[in-house]
Amino acid sequence: MNTEYLKIENIELTATFQYPASGVILCDARLLKLYPEYFSPEEALPTLALKAGETSKNLGQCLKIYEFLSENGIGRQHTVHVFGGGTISDLAAFAVSTFKRGCRLILYPSTLLAMVDAALGGKTGINHLGYKNFLGSFYPAEKIIIHTPFLKSLPKAELRQGYAEMLKYSLLSEDLLLPDFASPLLLEDDLILSFAAYKMQICAIDPYDHKERLLLNFGHSFGHALEAASQYKIKHGDAIVLGMNIACDYSFQADLIEEEEWNAYRDWLSQYPVPAAAFRFLDETPFEDMIPFLLQDKKNGQELRLILPTEAGIKVVAVKLHQPAAGFDTSRVEQGQRP
Ligand code: GLY
């Protein structure tokens, strides 16, 4: 594999864990328990344990972080080191970005989802008023240090969530080689880095989600609505795979793609093992229950801007929603290109 293009300025892959030299640590409580040898050096830095998960990505934990930073005299010149998966990095980076208008930030993603997606590109956020990532900011970390041995202790259900994002990338770029989600999932460092590099390339072109980056939200409008409507019982990756399936079905119904292409998308997506409970929730939830969450999605104003397969590839499509009827109006392709 040609690894030249995998050199990304602010991403470091490390086989050997290195404890930070200064600053403070925000860390998933589970990592502290799983890796005491990493986090108990003789001269430990002040460390705050955080609870992971979408239901913990809230203002309450954010306030705890502000208090911790304040008690430890942290200023804008100090570095906050954040260890954890996507919900921890979203929450902690949001707190760091808003504390004294932002401190130095280094992320150490510990899950596959965070390594290939959440920790990259500077999106931060917390859930509020029942909506996903309702409060947030763009605040890229100055460095992302990926220690892939963390994946050895990651439960398979969590690995699957990261695989969902890789599956999404593989639909957006033909250059990415998606491994089989077989047991064991083969995750070489170069493979992880190739997916991370792809995301970083898109974020470099469109850091603030105006055009090309919007395509990375494929499956996310429906997916976020499902996550929030299920009170986060459906996990992010599972939800976005369902969301990509819904998007493909909608594209076919709206004549944006032919049956052959629809089947090709569905076949590709079917390699992902969506849990039965998530399918059940989707079957049992009326579409109208999803509408408030779709309308609150950050990408949407009065009309929905959905990322949909079209004859010209995956594009941003403006769609008017009929209310209260469960359905969409005709769509028009607005912007975005297959990267
Ligand atoms: N997860 C999509 C993005 O970061 O833009």
Coordinates of C-alpha atoms and ligand atoms in Angstrom, one line a residue:
M1 CA 0.0 0.0 0.0
N2 CA 1.3 3.5 -0.9
T3 CA 1.3 5.1 2.5
E4 CA 2.7 8.5 1.4
Y5 CA -0.8 10.1 1.1
L6 CA -1.6 8.8 4.6
K7 CA 0.7 11.4 6.3
I8 CA -1.7 13.8 7.8
E9 CA -0.1 16.7 9.6
N10 CA -2.0 16.6 12.9
I11 CA -2.8 12.9 13.2
E12 CA -0.3 10.6 14.9
L13 CA -0.6 6.9 15.1
T14 CA 1.1 5.4 18.1
A15 CA 1.7 1.8 19.1
T16 CA 3.2 2.9 22.4
F17 CA 1.0 4.8 24.8
Q18 CA 2.5 8.1 25.9
Y19 CA 1.2 9.8 29.0
P20 CA 0.8 13.6 28.4
A21 CA 3.6 15.8 30.0
S22 CA 1.4 18.7 31.1
G23 CA -2.1 20.1 31.3
V24 CA -5.2 18.2 32.4
I25 CA -7.0 15.0 31.4
L26 CA -10.6 14.4 30.6
C27 CA -11.2 10.7 30.3
D28 CA -13.9 8.1 29.7
A29 CA -14.3 6.5 33.2
R30 CA -14.2 3.0 31.6
L31 CA -10.7 3.6 30.1
L32 CA -9.4 4.6 33.5
K33 CA -10.6 1.2 34.8
L34 CA -9.4 -0.8 31.8
Y35 CA -6.0 0.7 31.5
P36 CA -4.7 1.6 35.1
E37 CA -1.2 1.0 33.8
Y38 CA -1.6 4.0 31.4
F39 CA -3.3 6.4 33.7
S40 CA -1.5 6.0 37.0
P41 CA 2.0 7.3 36.5
E42 CA 4.0 8.6 39.5
E43 CA 3.2 12.2 38.7
A44 CA -0.4 12.0 37.5
L45 CA -2.0 15.0 35.9
P46 CA -5.4 16.2 37.3
T47 CA -7.9 13.9 35.7
L48 CA -11.7 14.0 35.4
A49 CA -13.6 10.8 34.7
L50 CA -16.5 11.2 32.4
K51 CA -19.5 9.0 31.7
A52 CA -19.7 8.0 28.0
G53 CA -22.8 7.7 25.9
E54 CA -25.3 9.9 24.2
T55 CA -27.5 10.4 27.3
S56 CA -24.4 11.7 29.2
K57 CA -23.5 14.2 26.4
N58 CA -25.4 16.9 28.3
L59 CA -25.1 20.3 29.9
G60 CA -24.7 18.7 33.4
Q61 CA -21.5 16.9 32.4
C62 CA -20.4 20.0 30.5
L63 CA -20.8 22.1 33.7
K64 CA -18.7 19.5 35.6
I65 CA -15.9 20.0 33.0
Y66 CA -16.0 23.8 33.4
E67 CA -15.8 23.4 37.2
F68 CA -12.8 21.0 36.9
L69 CA -11.0 23.3 34.4
S70 CA -11.6 26.3 36.7
E71 CA -10.5 24.5 39.9
N72 CA -7.2 23.4 38.2
G73 CA -6.5 27.0 37.0
I74 CA -6.7 26.1 33.3
G75 CA -6.3 29.0 30.9
R76 CA -6.2 29.3 27.2
Q77 CA -2.5 28.5 27.0
H78 CA -3.0 25.1 28.8
T79 CA -3.7 21.8 27.1
V80 CA -6.7 19.6 27.7
H81 CA -6.1 16.0 26.8
V82 CA -9.3 14.1 26.0
F83 CA -9.3 10.3 26.0
G84 CA -12.5 8.5 24.8
G85 CA -14.9 7.6 22.1
G86 CA -17.1 9.9 20.0
T87 CA -19.5 11.0 22.8
I88 CA -16.6 11.9 25.1
S89 CA -14.8 13.9 22.4
D90 CA -18.0 15.7 21.3
L91 CA -18.8 16.7 24.9
A92 CA -15.3 17.5 26.1
A93 CA -14.3 19.4 22.9
F94 CA -17.5 21.4 23.2
A95 CA -16.6 22.3 26.8
V96 CA -13.0 23.1 25.9
S97 CA -14.1 25.2 23.0
T98 CA -16.4 27.4 25.1
F99 CA -14.2 27.6 28.3
K100 CA -12.5 31.0 28.3
R101 CA -13.2 31.0 24.5
G102 CA -11.1 27.9 24.0
C103 CA -8.1 26.1 25.4
R104 CA -5.5 23.9 23.6
L105 CA -7.0 20.6 22.8
I106 CA -5.5 17.2 22.0
L107 CA -7.8 14.2 21.3
Y108 CA -7.0 10.6 21.9
P109 CA -9.8 8.7 20.2
S110 CA -10.3 5.2 21.8
T111 CA -13.1 3.8 19.6
L112 CA -13.1 3.0 15.9
L113 CA -15.9 5.5 15.4
A114 CA -13.9 8.3 17.0
M115 CA -10.7 7.3 15.1
V116 CA -12.3 7.4 11.7
D117 CA -14.9 10.1 12.3
A118 CA -15.9 11.8 15.5
A119 CA -12.5 13.1 16.6
L120 CA -11.7 14.4 13.1
G121 CA -12.8 17.7 11.6
G122 CA -13.6 19.7 14.7
K123 CA -17.3 19.1 15.2
T124 CA -18.2 19.3 18.9
G125 CA -21.6 19.1 20.5
I126 CA -24.0 18.1 23.3
N127 CA -27.6 17.0 23.2
H128 CA -30.2 19.3 24.5
L129 CA -34.0 19.6 24.7
G130 CA -34.2 16.1 23.3
Y131 CA -32.3 17.0 20.1
K132 CA -29.0 15.5 19.1
N133 CA -26.0 17.9 19.0
F134 CA -28.3 20.8 19.6
L135 CA -25.5 22.9 21.0
G136 CA -22.1 22.7 19.4
S137 CA -19.2 24.4 17.8
F138 CA -16.5 23.8 15.2
Y139 CA -13.2 23.5 17.1
P140 CA -10.6 21.2 15.5
A141 CA -8.1 19.7 17.9
E142 CA -4.5 20.8 17.4
K143 CA -3.5 17.1 17.4
I144 CA -5.2 13.7 17.2
I145 CA -3.3 10.8 18.7
I146 CA -4.6 7.4 17.6
H147 CA -3.4 4.5 19.8
T148 CA -5.0 1.6 18.0
P149 CA -4.3 -1.0 20.7
F150 CA -7.3 0.6 22.5
L151 CA -9.5 -1.2 20.0
K152 CA -8.5 -4.6 21.5
S153 CA -10.8 -3.9 24.5
L154 CA -13.6 -2.5 22.4
P155 CA -16.8 -4.6 22.4
K156 CA -17.9 -5.9 19.0
A157 CA -21.1 -3.8 19.1
E158 CA -19.0 -0.7 19.5
L159 CA -16.6 -1.7 16.7
R160 CA -19.7 -2.1 14.5
Q161 CA -20.6 1.6 15.1
G162 CA -17.3 2.7 13.6
Y163 CA -17.7 0.2 10.8
A164 CA -21.0 2.0 9.9
E165 CA -19.1 5.2 9.2
M166 CA -16.6 3.3 7.1
L167 CA -19.4 1.7 5.2
K168 CA -20.7 5.3 4.5
Y169 CA -17.3 6.5 3.3
S170 CA -17.0 3.5 1.0
L171 CA -20.2 4.6 -0.7
L172 CA -18.8 8.1 -1.2
S173 CA -15.3 7.1 -2.4
E174 CA -14.4 4.2 -4.6
D175 CA -10.8 4.4 -3.4
L176 CA -11.5 3.1 0.1
L177 CA -11.2 -0.6 0.6
L178 CA -13.9 -1.7 3.1
P179 CA -13.0 -4.9 5.0
D180 CA -15.6 -7.6 5.6
F181 CA -17.3 -7.1 8.9
A182 CA -16.4 -10.7 9.7
S183 CA -14.9 -12.1 12.9
P184 CA -12.3 -10.9 13.6
L185 CA -12.6 -7.6 11.8
L186 CA -9.1 -6.9 10.3
L187 CA -8.2 -3.4 11.2
E188 CA -4.6 -2.7 10.2
D189 CA -3.3 0.8 11.2
D190 CA -3.0 1.8 7.5
L191 CA -6.6 0.9 6.9
I192 CA -7.8 3.0 9.8
L193 CA -5.6 5.8 8.6
S194 CA -6.9 5.6 5.0
F195 CA -10.5 6.2 6.3
A196 CA -9.3 9.0 8.6
A197 CA -7.3 10.6 5.8
Y198 CA -10.4 10.6 3.5
K199 CA -12.4 12.4 6.1
M200 CA -9.6 14.9 6.8
Q201 CA -9.4 15.6 3.0
I202 CA -13.1 16.5 2.9
C203 CA -12.9 18.6 6.0
A204 CA -9.8 20.5 4.6
I205 CA -11.9 21.5 1.5
D206 CA -15.0 22.4 3.5
P207 CA -14.3 22.7 7.2
Y208 CA -17.7 24.3 8.0
D209 CA -20.1 21.9 6.4
H210 CA -21.3 24.1 3.5
K211 CA -20.8 21.9 0.5
E212 CA -18.6 18.8 0.1
R213 CA -18.6 18.0 3.9
L214 CA -22.4 17.8 3.8
L215 CA -22.1 14.5 2.0
L216 CA -20.5 13.0 5.0
N217 CA -23.9 13.4 6.6
F218 CA -25.3 10.7 4.3
G219 CA -27.8 8.7 6.5
H220 CA -27.5 11.2 9.3
S221 CA -30.7 13.2 9.0
F222 CA -32.8 10.1 9.4
G223 CA -30.2 8.5 11.6
H224 CA -30.1 11.4 14.1
A225 CA -33.9 11.4 14.1
L226 CA -34.0 7.7 14.9
E227 CA -31.4 8.0 17.7
A228 CA -33.2 10.9 19.4
A229 CA -36.7 9.4 18.9
S230 CA -35.5 6.1 20.4
Q231 CA -34.0 8.1 23.3
Y232 CA -30.6 6.9 22.2
K233 CA -31.5 3.2 22.5
I234 CA -30.5 2.9 18.9
K235 CA -26.7 3.5 18.6
H236 CA -25.3 6.0 16.2
G237 CA -23.8 3.7 13.6
D238 CA -26.8 1.4 13.6
A239 CA -29.0 4.5 13.2
I240 CA -27.1 5.9 10.3
V241 CA -27.1 2.6 8.4
L242 CA -30.9 2.5 8.8
G243 CA -30.8 6.2 7.7
M244 CA -28.8 5.4 4.6
N245 CA -31.3 2.6 3.8
I246 CA -34.2 5.1 4.2
A247 CA -32.4 7.6 2.0
C248 CA -32.0 5.0 -0.7
D249 CA -35.6 4.0 -0.5
Y250 CA -36.7 7.6 -0.7
S251 CA -34.5 8.2 -3.7
F252 CA -36.0 5.3 -5.6
Q253 CA -39.6 6.4 -4.7
A254 CA -38.8 9.9 -5.8
D255 CA -37.3 8.7 -9.1
L256 CA -33.9 10.0 -8.3
I257 CA -32.4 6.5 -9.0
E258 CA -33.4 3.5 -11.1
E259 CA -34.3 0.2 -9.5
E260 CA -31.0 -1.4 -10.5
E261 CA -29.0 1.3 -8.6
W262 CA -31.4 1.1 -5.7
N263 CA -30.8 -2.6 -5.4
A264 CA -27.0 -2.1 -5.7
Y265 CA -27.1 0.4 -2.7
R266 CA -29.3 -1.9 -0.7
D267 CA -27.0 -4.9 -1.4
W268 CA -23.9 -2.9 -0.3
L269 CA -25.6 -1.7 2.9
S270 CA -26.9 -5.2 3.7
Q271 CA -23.5 -6.4 4.7
Y272 CA -24.0 -4.4 7.9
P273 CA -25.7 -6.4 10.7
V274 CA -28.3 -3.9 11.9
P275 CA -29.7 -5.3 15.2
A276 CA -33.2 -6.7 15.1
A277 CA -34.3 -4.3 17.9
A278 CA -33.4 -1.3 15.8
F279 CA -35.4 -2.6 12.8
R280 CA -38.3 -3.2 15.2
F281 CA -38.2 0.4 16.5
L282 CA -38.2 1.7 12.9
D283 CA -41.2 -0.5 12.0
E284 CA -43.2 0.5 15.1
T285 CA -42.5 4.2 14.9
P286 CA -44.8 6.3 12.8
F287 CA -43.0 8.6 10.3
E288 CA -44.8 11.6 11.9
D289 CA -42.9 11.0 15.2
M290 CA -39.7 11.6 13.3
I291 CA -40.7 14.9 11.7
P292 CA -39.9 17.2 14.7
F293 CA -36.4 15.7 14.9
L294 CA -35.8 16.0 11.2
L295 CA -36.9 19.6 11.3
Q296 CA -34.5 20.4 14.2
D297 CA -31.6 18.9 12.3
K298 CA -28.9 21.5 12.1
K299 CA -28.7 21.2 8.3
N300 CA -32.3 21.9 7.8
G301 CA -34.3 25.1 7.8
Q302 CA -37.9 25.2 6.6
E303 CA -37.2 22.6 4.0
L304 CA -35.1 19.4 4.5
R305 CA -31.7 19.2 2.9
L306 CA -31.2 15.5 2.6
I307 CA -28.1 13.7 1.3
L308 CA -29.6 11.3 -1.2
P309 CA -28.4 8.9 -4.0
T310 CA -29.2 10.4 -7.4
E311 CA -28.3 9.3 -11.0
A312 CA -25.3 11.7 -10.7
G313 CA -24.1 10.2 -7.4
I314 CA -24.8 11.1 -3.8
K315 CA -25.9 14.7 -3.6
V316 CA -27.5 17.3 -1.4
V317 CA -31.2 17.5 -2.3
A318 CA -33.7 20.1 -1.0
V319 CA -37.0 18.4 -0.1
K320 CA -40.2 20.0 1.1
L321 CA -42.0 18.1 3.8
H322 CA -45.8 17.8 3.7
Q323 CA -47.2 18.2 7.1
P324 CA -48.9 16.5 8.9
A325 CA -49.0 13.8 6.2
A326 CA -46.2 11.3 6.3
G327 CA -44.4 12.1 3.1
F328 CA -42.1 14.3 1.1
D329 CA -42.6 16.6 -1.8
T330 CA -40.6 16.6 -5.1
S331 CA -36.9 17.2 -4.6
R332 CA -34.4 19.1 -6.5
V333 CA -30.7 18.5 -6.6
E334 CA -29.0 21.5 -5.0
Q335 CA -25.3 21.1 -4.5
G336 CA -22.5 18.8 -3.6
Q337 CA -20.4 16.5 -5.6
R338 CA -19.3 13.0 -5.3
P339 CA -15.9 13.6 -3.7
Ligands
GLY1 N1 -19.8 13.2 10.9 C1 -19.9 14.0 9.8 C2 -19.0 15.2 9.9 O1 -18.1 15.3 10.7 O2 -19.1 16.1 9.1

